[in-house]
Short mmCIF file of C-alpha atoms in Angstrom, two decimals:
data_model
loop_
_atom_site.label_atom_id
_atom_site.label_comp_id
_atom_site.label_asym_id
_atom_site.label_seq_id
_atom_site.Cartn_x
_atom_site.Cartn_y
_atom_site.Cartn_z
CA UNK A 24 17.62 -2.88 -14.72
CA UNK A 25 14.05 -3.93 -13.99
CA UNK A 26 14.16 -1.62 -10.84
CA UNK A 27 15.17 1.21 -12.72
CA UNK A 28 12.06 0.15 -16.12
CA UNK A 29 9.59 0.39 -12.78
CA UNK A 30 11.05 3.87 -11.50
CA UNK A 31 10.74 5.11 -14.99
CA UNK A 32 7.62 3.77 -15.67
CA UNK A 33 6.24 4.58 -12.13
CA UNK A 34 7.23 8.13 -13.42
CA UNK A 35 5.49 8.26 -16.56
CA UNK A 36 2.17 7.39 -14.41
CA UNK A 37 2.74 10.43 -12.29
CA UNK A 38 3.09 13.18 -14.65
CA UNK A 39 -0.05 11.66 -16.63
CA UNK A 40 -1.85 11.71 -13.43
CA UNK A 41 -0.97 15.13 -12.68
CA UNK A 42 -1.49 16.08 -16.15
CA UNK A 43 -5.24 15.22 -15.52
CA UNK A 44 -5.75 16.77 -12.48
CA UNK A 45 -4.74 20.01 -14.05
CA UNK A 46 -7.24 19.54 -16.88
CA UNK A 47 -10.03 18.75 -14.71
CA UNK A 48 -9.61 22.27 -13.29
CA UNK A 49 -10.85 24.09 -16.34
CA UNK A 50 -13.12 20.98 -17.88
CA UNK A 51 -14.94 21.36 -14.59
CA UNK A 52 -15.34 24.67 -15.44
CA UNK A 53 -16.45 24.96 -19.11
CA UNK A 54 -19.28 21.58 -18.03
CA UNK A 55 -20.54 23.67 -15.68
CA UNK A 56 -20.74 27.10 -17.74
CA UNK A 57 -22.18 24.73 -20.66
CA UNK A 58 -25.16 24.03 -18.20
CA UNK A 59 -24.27 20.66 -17.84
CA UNK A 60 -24.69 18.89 -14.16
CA UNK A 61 -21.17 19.04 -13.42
CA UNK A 62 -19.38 19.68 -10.28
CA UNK A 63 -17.30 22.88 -10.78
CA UNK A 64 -13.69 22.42 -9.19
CA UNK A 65 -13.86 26.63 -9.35
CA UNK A 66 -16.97 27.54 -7.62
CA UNK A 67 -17.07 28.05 -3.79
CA UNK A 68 -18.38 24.80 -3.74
CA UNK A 69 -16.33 23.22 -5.33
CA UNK A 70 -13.63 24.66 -3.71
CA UNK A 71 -14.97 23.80 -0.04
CA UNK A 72 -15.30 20.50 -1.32
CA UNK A 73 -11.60 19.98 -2.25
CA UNK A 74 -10.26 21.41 1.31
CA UNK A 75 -12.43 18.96 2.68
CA UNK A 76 -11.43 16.32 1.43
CA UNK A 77 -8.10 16.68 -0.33
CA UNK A 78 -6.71 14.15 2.69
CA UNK A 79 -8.94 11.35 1.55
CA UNK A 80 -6.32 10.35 -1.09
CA UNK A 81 -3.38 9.91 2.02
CA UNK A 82 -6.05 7.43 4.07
CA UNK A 83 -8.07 5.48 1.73
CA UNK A 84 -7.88 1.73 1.13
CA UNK A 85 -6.26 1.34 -1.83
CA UNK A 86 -3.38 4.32 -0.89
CA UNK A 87 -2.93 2.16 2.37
CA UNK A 88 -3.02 -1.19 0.88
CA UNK A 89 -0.03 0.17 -1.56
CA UNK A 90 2.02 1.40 1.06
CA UNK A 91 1.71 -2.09 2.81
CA UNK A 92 2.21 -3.83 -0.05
CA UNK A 93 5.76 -1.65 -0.52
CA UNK A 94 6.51 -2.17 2.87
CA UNK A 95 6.38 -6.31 2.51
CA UNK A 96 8.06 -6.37 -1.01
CA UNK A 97 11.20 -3.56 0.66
CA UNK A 98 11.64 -5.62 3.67
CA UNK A 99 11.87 -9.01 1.74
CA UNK A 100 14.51 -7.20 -0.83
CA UNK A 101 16.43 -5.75 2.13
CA UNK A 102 16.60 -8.78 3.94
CA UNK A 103 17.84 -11.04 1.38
CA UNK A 104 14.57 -13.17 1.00
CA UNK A 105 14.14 -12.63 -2.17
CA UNK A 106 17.24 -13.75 -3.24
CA UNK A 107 16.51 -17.24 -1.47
CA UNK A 108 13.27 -17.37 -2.95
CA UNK A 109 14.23 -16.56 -6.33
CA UNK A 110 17.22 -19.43 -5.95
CA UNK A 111 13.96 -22.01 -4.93
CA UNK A 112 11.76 -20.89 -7.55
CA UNK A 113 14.67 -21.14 -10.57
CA UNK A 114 16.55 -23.98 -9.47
CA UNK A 115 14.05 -25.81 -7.16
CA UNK A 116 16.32 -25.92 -4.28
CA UNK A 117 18.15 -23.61 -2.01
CA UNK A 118 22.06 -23.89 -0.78
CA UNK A 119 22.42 -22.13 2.35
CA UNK A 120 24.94 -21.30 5.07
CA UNK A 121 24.64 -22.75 8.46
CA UNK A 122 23.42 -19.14 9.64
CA UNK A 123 20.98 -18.51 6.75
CA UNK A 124 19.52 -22.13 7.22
CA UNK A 125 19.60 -21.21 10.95
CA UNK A 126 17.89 -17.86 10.58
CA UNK A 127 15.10 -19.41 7.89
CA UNK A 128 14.07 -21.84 10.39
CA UNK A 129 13.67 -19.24 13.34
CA UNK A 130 11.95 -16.32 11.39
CA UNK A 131 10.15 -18.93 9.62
CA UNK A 132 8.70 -20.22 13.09
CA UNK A 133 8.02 -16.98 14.01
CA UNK A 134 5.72 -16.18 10.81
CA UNK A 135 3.99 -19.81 11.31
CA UNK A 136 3.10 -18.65 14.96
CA UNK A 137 2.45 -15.13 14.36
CA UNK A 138 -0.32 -16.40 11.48
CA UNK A 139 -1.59 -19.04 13.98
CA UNK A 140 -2.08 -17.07 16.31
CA UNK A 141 -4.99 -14.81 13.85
CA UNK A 142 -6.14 -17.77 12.77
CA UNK A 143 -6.83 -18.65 16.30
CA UNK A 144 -8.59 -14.74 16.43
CA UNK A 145 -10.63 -15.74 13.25
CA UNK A 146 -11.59 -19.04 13.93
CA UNK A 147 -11.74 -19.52 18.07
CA UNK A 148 -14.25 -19.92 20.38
CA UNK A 149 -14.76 -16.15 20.17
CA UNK A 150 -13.70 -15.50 16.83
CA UNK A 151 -13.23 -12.10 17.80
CA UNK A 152 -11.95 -10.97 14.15
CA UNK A 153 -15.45 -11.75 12.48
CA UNK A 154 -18.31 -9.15 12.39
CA UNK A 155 -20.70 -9.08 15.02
CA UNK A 156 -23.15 -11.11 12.99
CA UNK A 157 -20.41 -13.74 12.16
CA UNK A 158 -19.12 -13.02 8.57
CA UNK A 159 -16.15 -12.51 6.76
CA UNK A 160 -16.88 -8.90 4.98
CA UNK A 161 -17.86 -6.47 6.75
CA UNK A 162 -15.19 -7.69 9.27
CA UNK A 163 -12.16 -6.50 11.47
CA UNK A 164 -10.31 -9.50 9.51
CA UNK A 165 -11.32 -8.20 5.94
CA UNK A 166 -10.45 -4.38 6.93
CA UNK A 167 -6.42 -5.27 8.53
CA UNK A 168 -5.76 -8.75 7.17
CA UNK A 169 -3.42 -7.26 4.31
CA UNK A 170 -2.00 -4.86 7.04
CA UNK A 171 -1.34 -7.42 9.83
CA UNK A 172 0.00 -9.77 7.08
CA UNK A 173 2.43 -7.30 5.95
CA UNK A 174 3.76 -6.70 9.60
CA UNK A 175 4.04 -10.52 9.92
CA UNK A 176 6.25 -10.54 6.90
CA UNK A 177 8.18 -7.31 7.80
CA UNK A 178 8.95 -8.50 11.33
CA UNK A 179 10.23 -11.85 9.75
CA UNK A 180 12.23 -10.08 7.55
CA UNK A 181 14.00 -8.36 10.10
CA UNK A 182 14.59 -11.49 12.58
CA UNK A 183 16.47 -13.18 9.08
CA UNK A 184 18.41 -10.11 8.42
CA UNK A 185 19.57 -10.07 12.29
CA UNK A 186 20.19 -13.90 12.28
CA UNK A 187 21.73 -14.20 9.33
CA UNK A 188 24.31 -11.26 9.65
CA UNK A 189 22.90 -10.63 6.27
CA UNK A 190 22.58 -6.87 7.82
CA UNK A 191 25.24 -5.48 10.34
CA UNK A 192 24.65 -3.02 12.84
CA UNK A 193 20.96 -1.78 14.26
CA UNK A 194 20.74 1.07 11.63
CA UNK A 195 21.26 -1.68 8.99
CA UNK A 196 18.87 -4.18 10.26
CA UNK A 197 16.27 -1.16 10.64
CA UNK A 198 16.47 -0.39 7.39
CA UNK A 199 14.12 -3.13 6.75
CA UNK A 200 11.16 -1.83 8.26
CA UNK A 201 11.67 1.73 5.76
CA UNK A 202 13.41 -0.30 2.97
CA UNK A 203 9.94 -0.19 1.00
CA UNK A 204 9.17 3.30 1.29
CA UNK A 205 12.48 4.29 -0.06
CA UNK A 206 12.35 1.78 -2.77
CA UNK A 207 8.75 2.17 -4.30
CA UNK A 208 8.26 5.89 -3.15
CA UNK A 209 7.13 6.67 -6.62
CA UNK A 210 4.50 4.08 -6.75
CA UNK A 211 3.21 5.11 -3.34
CA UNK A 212 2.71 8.62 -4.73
CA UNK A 213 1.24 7.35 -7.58
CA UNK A 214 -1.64 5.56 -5.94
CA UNK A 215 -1.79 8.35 -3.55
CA UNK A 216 -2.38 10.17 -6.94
CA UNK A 217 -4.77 7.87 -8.13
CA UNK A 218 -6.80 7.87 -5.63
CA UNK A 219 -7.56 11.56 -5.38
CA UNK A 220 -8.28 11.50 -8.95
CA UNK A 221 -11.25 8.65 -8.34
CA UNK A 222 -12.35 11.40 -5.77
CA UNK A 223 -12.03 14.19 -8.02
CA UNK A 224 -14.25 12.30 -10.61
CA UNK A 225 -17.04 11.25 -8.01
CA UNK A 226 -17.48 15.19 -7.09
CA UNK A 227 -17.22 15.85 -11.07
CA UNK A 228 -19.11 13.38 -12.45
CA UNK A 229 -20.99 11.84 -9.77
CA UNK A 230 -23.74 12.49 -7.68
CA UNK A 231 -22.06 15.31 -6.05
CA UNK A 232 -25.31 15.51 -3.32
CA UNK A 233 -24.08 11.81 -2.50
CA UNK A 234 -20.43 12.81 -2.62
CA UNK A 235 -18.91 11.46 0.04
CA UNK A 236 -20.76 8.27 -0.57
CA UNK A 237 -18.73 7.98 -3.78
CA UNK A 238 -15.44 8.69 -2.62
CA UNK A 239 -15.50 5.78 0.66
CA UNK A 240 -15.25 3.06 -2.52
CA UNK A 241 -11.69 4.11 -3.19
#
């Protein structure tokens, strides 16, 4: 049930955002006509500007960040981890098989190693993950720490699905790493959506001399 509120509401989000796009054709338009300092979608400029850069929406940070974000939350579903979490958070402990208990304590090993060992990256002799001058943001770390976090979770997912037999078969166990996209495709397009919108608005509203300056924010 609360799958199928998100899916709808995930919905609802999409036509509104492609409701606006659509108006911000011909709004575009009339600004610019008006005299106003408005980009004009429907000017050769305009249009120039939107083959440019109609793939920034696919690439930018917070389209990427949502699709890793899917990916974590799909694998943990498919794998049965959320089930065992939801049993610790509700009833404060968790009964489990001789495989499952077997298969927590090797994927969880796994997952304590694999975010030692970027720890070791952040904070080691080299510290290779900081910026050159030795901070946090701008870094390496800052730009992939979501990223590399969600492949740390999605790889442990799939070493408890495989241990646990909660997942037969390779195509099953698989499943885990696309579980996500199949599962929140919706909200993916969504802040795919989104984010060409913000783009759209920066060349409409925003300094469109100091475009593309707008659109690396989002």
């Amino acid at each position: 049930m609360t799958y199928g509120k998100g899916r709808r509401a995930a919905t609802v989000i999409m036509f509104l955002l492609l409701a606006t796009h659509l108006l911000l054709l011909p709004l575009s338009w009339l600004g610019s006509a008006a005299g106003l300092p408005w980009g004009n979608y429907l000017s050769d400029e305009g249009i120039r500007w939107y083959f440019l850069h109609i793939q920034d929406g696919f690439y930018s940070p917070f389209s990427v960040g949502t699709f890793s974000i899917a990916l974590l939350i799909g694998s943990l579903e498919r794998a049965g981890l959320t089930d065992v979490l939801a049993d610790m958070v509700k009833d404060g402990r968790v009964s489990l098989t001789y495989r499952q208990n077997k298969a927590c304590l090797i994927s969880g090993g796994f997952f304590v190693l694999y975010m030692a060992g970027i720890l070791i990256l952040l904070l080691g002799p080299h510290r290779v993950l900081l910026s050159v001058t030795g901070h946090f943001y701008p870094s390496p770390y800052f730009a992939g720490i979501l990223h590399i976090a969600s492949l740390g979770v999605v790889i442990t997912s799939l070493i408890y699905a495989v241990m646990s037999f909660h997942l037969r078969g390779w195509m099953e166990c698989l499943s885990v790493i696309y579980w996500g996209i199949q599962r929140y495709d919706v909200w993916i397009l969504d802040a795919i959506l989104m984010s060409h919108l913000y783009h759209a608005i920066c060349y409409v509203w925003g300094d469109t001399a100091n475009g593309d300056v707008f659109c690396m924010m989002m």
